[in-house]
XYZ file of C-alpha atoms in Angstrom:
462
model
C 75.754 100.730 108.523
C 77.267 98.929 112.068
C 76.539 102.088 113.657
C 80.201 103.983 112.514
C 80.523 107.077 111.944
C 83.771 108.675 111.109
C 85.085 111.937 111.849
C 87.752 112.960 109.775
C 90.483 115.442 110.633
C 90.283 114.639 114.110
C 92.836 113.370 116.071
C 91.453 109.541 116.171
C 92.430 107.557 112.949
C 90.173 106.762 110.439
C 91.111 102.516 111.132
C 91.422 103.378 114.638
C 88.026 105.080 114.685
C 86.059 101.538 112.829
C 88.289 99.127 115.474
C 87.322 101.137 118.693
C 83.015 101.142 117.188
C 83.208 97.016 116.363
C 85.059 96.788 119.738
C 82.878 98.302 122.288
C 79.552 96.502 119.757
C 80.783 93.270 120.472
C 81.197 94.212 124.103
C 78.528 95.142 124.480
C 75.830 92.331 122.807
C 75.548 94.674 119.939
C 76.952 91.797 117.851
C 76.431 88.462 118.758
C 79.322 86.015 119.326
C 79.186 84.094 115.106
C 78.073 87.107 113.576
C 79.473 88.066 110.521
C 81.607 91.021 110.002
C 80.248 92.779 106.382
C 83.837 91.704 104.384
C 86.172 94.478 103.904
C 86.057 95.869 100.353
C 82.260 95.591 101.096
C 82.685 97.774 104.738
C 84.671 99.538 102.752
C 82.950 100.672 100.020
C 79.882 101.427 102.384
C 82.490 103.693 104.452
C 84.017 106.007 101.844
C 87.593 105.131 102.888
C 90.328 102.947 101.440
C 89.839 98.536 102.058
C 93.620 99.182 103.661
C 92.492 101.604 106.164
C 89.326 98.679 107.160
C 91.609 95.927 106.447
C 94.011 97.924 109.200
C 91.525 97.901 111.668
C 90.363 94.334 111.236
C 94.073 93.354 112.196
C 93.698 94.671 115.446
C 90.417 93.424 116.082
C 92.032 89.827 115.154
C 95.276 90.169 116.828
C 93.208 91.613 120.256
C 90.977 88.512 119.722
C 87.875 90.172 118.793
C 87.354 88.651 116.078
C 87.959 85.682 114.310
C 88.959 84.987 110.677
C 89.999 81.279 108.616
C 90.849 81.885 104.924
C 87.225 81.829 102.449
C 84.919 82.413 104.866
C 83.809 85.989 106.111
C 85.345 87.333 109.736
C 83.190 86.613 112.708
C 82.963 87.782 116.141
C 84.438 85.650 118.528
C 83.303 83.770 121.419
C 82.634 85.015 124.831
C 83.537 88.990 124.669
C 80.104 90.734 126.090
C 80.881 93.155 129.576
C 78.074 95.114 129.305
C 74.707 96.189 128.340
C 74.160 98.321 125.496
C 71.852 100.742 126.843
C 74.652 101.733 129.175
C 77.325 101.733 126.188
C 75.048 103.677 124.349
C 74.581 107.102 126.432
C 78.679 106.501 126.459
C 77.997 106.790 130.840
C 74.977 106.351 133.162
C 72.865 109.578 133.725
C 74.301 111.924 136.315
C 71.721 113.659 138.915
C 71.791 117.376 138.649
C 74.014 119.040 141.877
C 72.625 122.043 143.278
C 73.615 125.449 142.389
C 76.507 126.476 145.221
C 77.784 129.830 145.587
C 78.914 129.899 148.961
C 81.723 127.234 149.323
C 82.557 127.065 153.148
C 84.493 123.500 153.049
C 87.419 123.741 155.431
C 91.356 122.979 154.557
C 91.039 125.270 150.726
C 93.741 128.112 150.708
C 93.835 130.777 148.533
C 95.652 129.497 146.104
C 94.487 132.770 143.825
C 96.804 134.630 146.293
C 100.017 132.290 145.629
C 103.069 133.857 144.055
C 102.471 131.493 140.751
C 105.661 134.334 138.879
C 108.000 133.011 141.094
C 107.206 130.042 141.368
C 107.377 129.232 138.013
C 110.773 131.204 137.630
C 111.928 128.713 140.529
C 110.989 125.458 138.596
C 113.005 127.156 135.240
C 115.945 127.353 137.773
C 115.855 124.157 139.068
C 115.643 122.753 136.559
C 118.874 124.147 134.703
C 120.368 123.557 137.871
C 119.629 119.426 138.427
C 122.404 117.179 136.539
C 121.226 114.640 134.780
C 122.074 112.021 137.650
C 119.331 113.576 140.043
C 116.795 112.740 137.908
C 117.497 108.958 138.534
C 116.138 107.434 141.347
C 117.096 109.137 144.041
C 115.936 106.570 147.081
C 113.043 106.908 149.780
C 114.136 109.473 151.894
C 114.457 112.694 149.670
C 115.935 115.773 147.979
C 118.350 116.102 150.508
C 118.806 119.817 150.389
C 114.978 120.371 150.454
C 115.064 118.075 154.166
C 117.705 120.564 155.261
C 115.965 123.156 154.555
C 113.090 121.931 155.559
C 115.105 121.825 158.866
C 115.455 125.021 158.426
C 112.656 126.408 158.563
C 111.013 124.464 161.467
C 113.694 126.001 163.557
C 112.585 129.259 162.397
C 109.167 129.223 162.207
C 108.105 126.683 164.821
C 110.972 126.270 167.280
C 111.684 122.641 166.156
C 115.418 121.671 166.173
C 115.091 118.633 163.933
C 118.377 116.932 162.528
C 117.714 116.741 158.453
C 119.294 113.102 158.679
C 115.281 112.963 160.530
C 113.114 114.775 157.999
C 112.017 112.151 155.032
C 109.553 113.593 151.913
C 106.680 112.774 151.938
C 103.894 112.850 148.843
C 101.700 115.224 150.925
C 100.475 114.576 155.505
C 97.862 111.328 153.843
C 100.922 109.267 151.854
C 102.947 110.320 155.169
C 99.786 108.787 158.312
C 99.101 105.823 155.627
C 102.695 104.718 155.558
C 102.515 105.663 159.341
C 99.613 103.000 160.078
C 101.264 100.404 158.443
C 104.612 101.144 160.331
C 103.705 101.134 163.968
C 100.493 98.585 163.749
C 101.942 95.859 165.604
C 98.441 93.917 166.934
C 99.181 94.441 170.714
C 96.955 97.391 171.087
C 94.793 99.818 169.612
C 95.434 102.889 167.407
C 94.588 106.396 169.488
C 92.709 109.714 167.822
C 90.500 112.680 168.543
C 87.019 112.070 168.949
C 85.646 114.228 166.420
C 89.192 113.942 163.654
C 89.658 113.820 160.064
C 87.087 110.933 158.298
C 90.559 109.487 156.609
C 92.668 108.991 159.402
C 89.808 107.204 160.520
C 89.404 104.987 157.175
C 93.206 104.470 157.164
C 93.450 102.562 160.291
C 90.062 100.458 159.608
C 91.062 99.400 156.502
C 94.068 97.589 158.317
C 91.682 96.203 160.684
C 93.067 97.955 164.184
C 91.326 98.121 166.978
C 90.358 102.062 167.318
C 90.736 104.248 170.743
C 88.999 107.748 170.603
C 89.625 110.143 172.655
C 87.136 112.757 173.946
C 88.325 116.145 172.886
C 87.209 119.053 175.080
C 87.927 123.004 174.745
C 92.273 121.972 175.415
C 91.287 119.652 173.079
C 92.671 115.395 172.785
C 91.467 114.392 176.904
C 95.120 112.222 177.598
C 93.248 110.489 180.917
C 91.017 108.045 178.324
C 94.781 105.988 177.427
C 95.149 105.206 181.371
C 94.897 100.955 182.031
C 94.903 100.929 177.695
C 97.010 98.882 175.089
C 97.724 101.092 172.368
C 99.834 100.798 169.541
C 100.191 104.550 168.355
C 98.684 108.119 169.110
C 97.480 110.862 166.357
C 96.687 114.567 168.151
C 96.170 117.371 166.133
C 97.616 119.182 169.412
C 97.855 122.817 168.081
C 94.831 123.100 166.344
C 92.600 120.513 167.574
C 90.812 119.697 163.794
C 87.265 120.390 163.475
C 86.985 121.865 166.547
C 90.151 124.525 167.734
C 91.467 123.458 170.590
C 95.321 124.056 171.544
C 96.419 120.490 174.004
C 97.664 122.721 177.158
C 101.838 121.391 178.146
C 99.901 119.673 181.175
C 98.133 117.355 178.294
C 101.000 117.105 176.646
C 104.008 116.021 179.150
C 100.829 113.136 180.597
C 100.833 112.581 176.520
C 104.495 112.022 176.584
C 105.398 109.957 179.978
C 102.674 107.512 178.478
C 104.065 107.455 175.239
C 107.585 106.440 176.729
C 106.070 104.154 180.160
C 103.455 102.487 177.607
C 106.436 101.883 174.477
C 104.169 103.296 171.686
C 105.023 106.616 169.026
C 103.067 109.627 169.068
C 101.688 110.861 165.433
C 101.725 114.975 165.756
C 100.089 115.847 162.970
C 100.503 119.611 162.605
C 98.221 120.572 159.398
C 97.683 124.106 159.537
C 99.883 125.995 162.311
C 101.167 128.214 160.555
C 98.458 130.484 160.317
C 97.381 131.778 163.889
C 96.351 134.961 164.506
C 97.440 136.300 167.943
C 100.343 135.787 169.017
C 103.349 133.619 168.706
C 103.124 130.104 167.240
C 102.410 127.692 168.830
C 105.391 125.021 169.812
C 104.748 121.425 168.793
C 105.111 118.233 171.333
C 107.730 117.264 168.902
C 109.532 120.592 170.519
C 109.174 118.763 174.440
C 110.710 115.916 173.576
C 111.085 113.857 169.918
C 112.124 110.624 171.133
C 108.399 109.270 171.132
C 107.097 111.966 168.439
C 106.565 111.747 164.812
C 106.207 114.848 162.823
C 103.767 115.195 160.680
C 103.784 118.255 157.499
C 102.302 119.184 154.995
C 103.049 122.390 152.595
C 99.299 122.079 150.999
C 97.348 124.872 152.997
C 101.584 127.032 152.461
C 101.787 126.751 149.240
C 99.123 124.767 147.018
C 96.981 121.106 147.643
C 98.602 119.965 143.704
C 102.602 120.102 144.889
C 102.052 117.249 146.848
C 105.226 117.467 148.606
C 104.945 116.820 152.801
C 107.618 115.676 155.257
C 108.313 113.902 158.243
C 110.596 113.899 161.311
C 110.876 110.561 162.038
C 113.135 108.529 165.136
C 115.488 106.885 164.632
C 114.179 103.747 165.589
C 111.286 104.530 162.498
C 113.331 105.235 159.850
C 114.643 101.632 158.389
C 110.659 100.209 158.259
C 109.596 103.565 156.475
C 112.359 103.480 154.361
C 111.448 99.810 153.221
C 107.571 100.626 153.330
C 108.654 104.026 150.920
C 110.714 101.547 148.682
C 107.567 99.597 147.935
C 105.432 101.919 147.324
C 106.419 104.541 144.959
C 109.872 105.261 145.701
C 110.142 108.995 145.881
C 108.759 112.008 145.003
C 109.499 114.733 141.456
C 112.960 116.210 142.497
C 112.424 119.250 139.635
C 109.840 120.326 142.454
C 111.337 119.348 145.370
C 114.654 121.817 144.110
C 112.228 124.047 144.059
C 111.065 124.008 147.428
C 114.069 124.124 148.477
C 114.873 127.204 146.702
C 112.311 128.881 147.309
C 112.716 128.142 151.232
C 116.246 129.040 150.948
C 115.632 132.631 149.767
C 112.935 132.868 152.733
C 110.598 133.286 149.558
C 107.948 130.687 151.684
C 108.088 132.747 155.030
C 107.088 136.595 152.919
C 104.698 134.504 151.399
C 103.551 133.087 154.880
C 103.256 136.354 157.339
C 101.299 137.912 153.695
C 98.689 135.115 153.331
C 98.382 135.008 157.693
C 97.726 138.980 157.612
C 94.785 137.921 154.236
C 93.675 135.002 156.129
C 93.557 137.205 159.484
C 91.373 139.577 157.931
C 88.848 137.087 156.699
C 88.343 135.449 159.983
C 87.890 138.837 161.601
C 85.698 139.292 158.719
C 83.631 135.615 158.446
C 82.372 136.531 163.004
C 81.940 140.505 162.189
C 79.004 138.961 160.460
C 78.387 135.959 162.324
C 77.848 138.524 165.324
C 75.728 140.362 162.836
C 73.495 138.034 162.079
C 73.883 135.678 165.277
C 74.265 137.987 168.323
C 75.152 136.177 171.152
C 73.431 132.825 169.536
C 76.271 131.278 167.706
C 80.343 130.805 169.443
C 82.858 129.933 168.254
C 85.135 127.740 169.653
C 89.034 127.066 169.616
C 91.882 129.139 169.019
C 91.849 131.368 166.510
C 94.218 130.155 163.893
C 93.270 128.033 160.981
C 91.802 128.111 157.654
C 88.276 127.813 159.199
C 86.290 128.233 162.133
C 84.073 125.532 165.006
C 80.607 127.594 165.255
C 78.356 126.924 167.733
C 74.562 127.248 167.819
C 73.638 126.313 171.073
C 69.932 124.263 171.479
C 70.637 124.044 168.139
C 70.711 120.838 166.001
C 72.275 120.085 161.970
C 71.772 117.058 160.867
C 72.147 115.976 157.192
C 68.803 117.733 155.840
C 69.359 120.484 157.118
C 72.847 120.007 155.536
C 71.263 119.878 152.569
C 68.403 122.732 153.094
C 72.475 124.456 152.363
C 72.957 123.054 149.749
C 69.583 123.273 147.817
C 69.997 127.216 149.147
C 73.444 127.583 147.578
C 76.042 127.062 150.473
C 78.534 124.530 151.245
C 78.611 123.970 154.818
C 79.559 120.878 157.097
C 78.303 119.602 159.932
C 81.202 118.229 162.780
C 79.073 115.342 163.764
C 80.013 113.724 161.235
C 83.719 113.891 162.387
C 82.418 112.178 165.713
C 81.771 108.292 166.112
C 78.164 109.389 166.900
C 75.760 111.566 164.807
C 74.131 112.675 168.140
C 77.249 114.176 169.321
C 78.523 117.573 168.343
C 75.149 118.308 166.858
C 75.384 121.856 167.262
C 78.989 123.452 165.737
C 78.895 124.063 162.196
C 82.259 124.391 160.599
C 83.108 127.977 158.548
C 85.547 127.468 155.672
C 87.378 131.225 154.665
C 90.199 130.898 153.987
C 89.583 130.822 150.001
C 86.662 133.261 150.206
C 86.699 136.736 150.190
C 84.849 139.357 152.483
C 82.707 140.048 151.321
C 81.974 136.333 149.873
C 81.497 135.980 153.245
C 79.041 137.969 153.715
C 76.499 137.035 151.722
C 77.173 133.425 152.374
C 76.889 134.023 156.389
C 73.744 136.455 155.502
C 72.217 133.685 153.224
C 73.094 130.454 155.662
C 70.682 132.792 158.040
C 67.758 132.773 156.277
C 68.022 129.085 156.137
C 68.019 129.203 159.736
C 65.089 131.342 160.050
C 62.562 129.010 157.775
C 63.325 127.102 160.218
């Protein structure tokens, strides 16, 4: 009766099951407005439950306004409640299209989480929980856990050669939140927001959502072309100078100096996203622009690649002139990050366990990059040219004369290969059509070799 199928012994009580079923039938129009419900005695007898169980369900429906009830008359469905068609509600969800079975996932920006020292991290979480006082679990303000700010400053000095005052370090929920706040803070209505072309679509979306004019900086083998800023009204410039995303170039000192001079002369700020600079496989890490002159630079960092994405801890090194606006914006966004993970991360940095983990992962990722390039050489020889610096968790591979469009990417997916084209990160789909991005950080060498062989088969079939 009434489509009610009760499940005994489940986590949802019987009265609530009755309530949810009747509510759903009302919202989908299977029970029309004005329609009478059975009496509580009749329904209880049919469902073989107590009358009190049915009464509790009807009381919930009446309290929330789904039914109306008058003494001496049957309860009836209230007016104007149908929200959606019954056919969708009966299936519980819309039909889902089947997705290809991906065997070789070459997505970019994926760290190998199986190599993270989970036991050590769990120990540090427990130790942090024991150490934190009750007062530290209260609201802590928009700057972040101060011991973590101090440890980040120390880590940046030994790892990146950056001298950062801990008072300028602000903790964020990853780099995405940092960029979201910076776009809002730096918007001034007088100029465009400049960023590289190609670049990550996330920052483009944040800018577009605020209707800020966009100025694109062409990218070559040496990173962003700074001359494109000449004579332009600019409110901020977003760059990835240590490892340009996605092509991998390193912005040289002359362009960095030119960018800093323009920032000072034209009164704009540089947002420096140093998203995976820890993983460089030839020589020392590239020094950030911040190390040259910090007065006009906001340095953005994250632990999503060095640790794990779900940690959701990043940071900014913020010029003093922007700190008041930052505090205000963060306070009314989400106030602060959870303190427990911040305290554990501070200890991870203080004990140099982070440094050790990064050294180990740099070796592992370097071996995987070598395996990728070796597999590519074996399959394509001189027909494929690796681009950019030997760093990061992905490689940009150029295939002169080839064109990788959406149809080709779809063919790869149906062959079990997930791969991306650089053109999807560009202003126009005709740019960099011969270049692909291959993420390798999360893949074993044998997976990489098998995936490249399968990819070569797709290419050979035209």
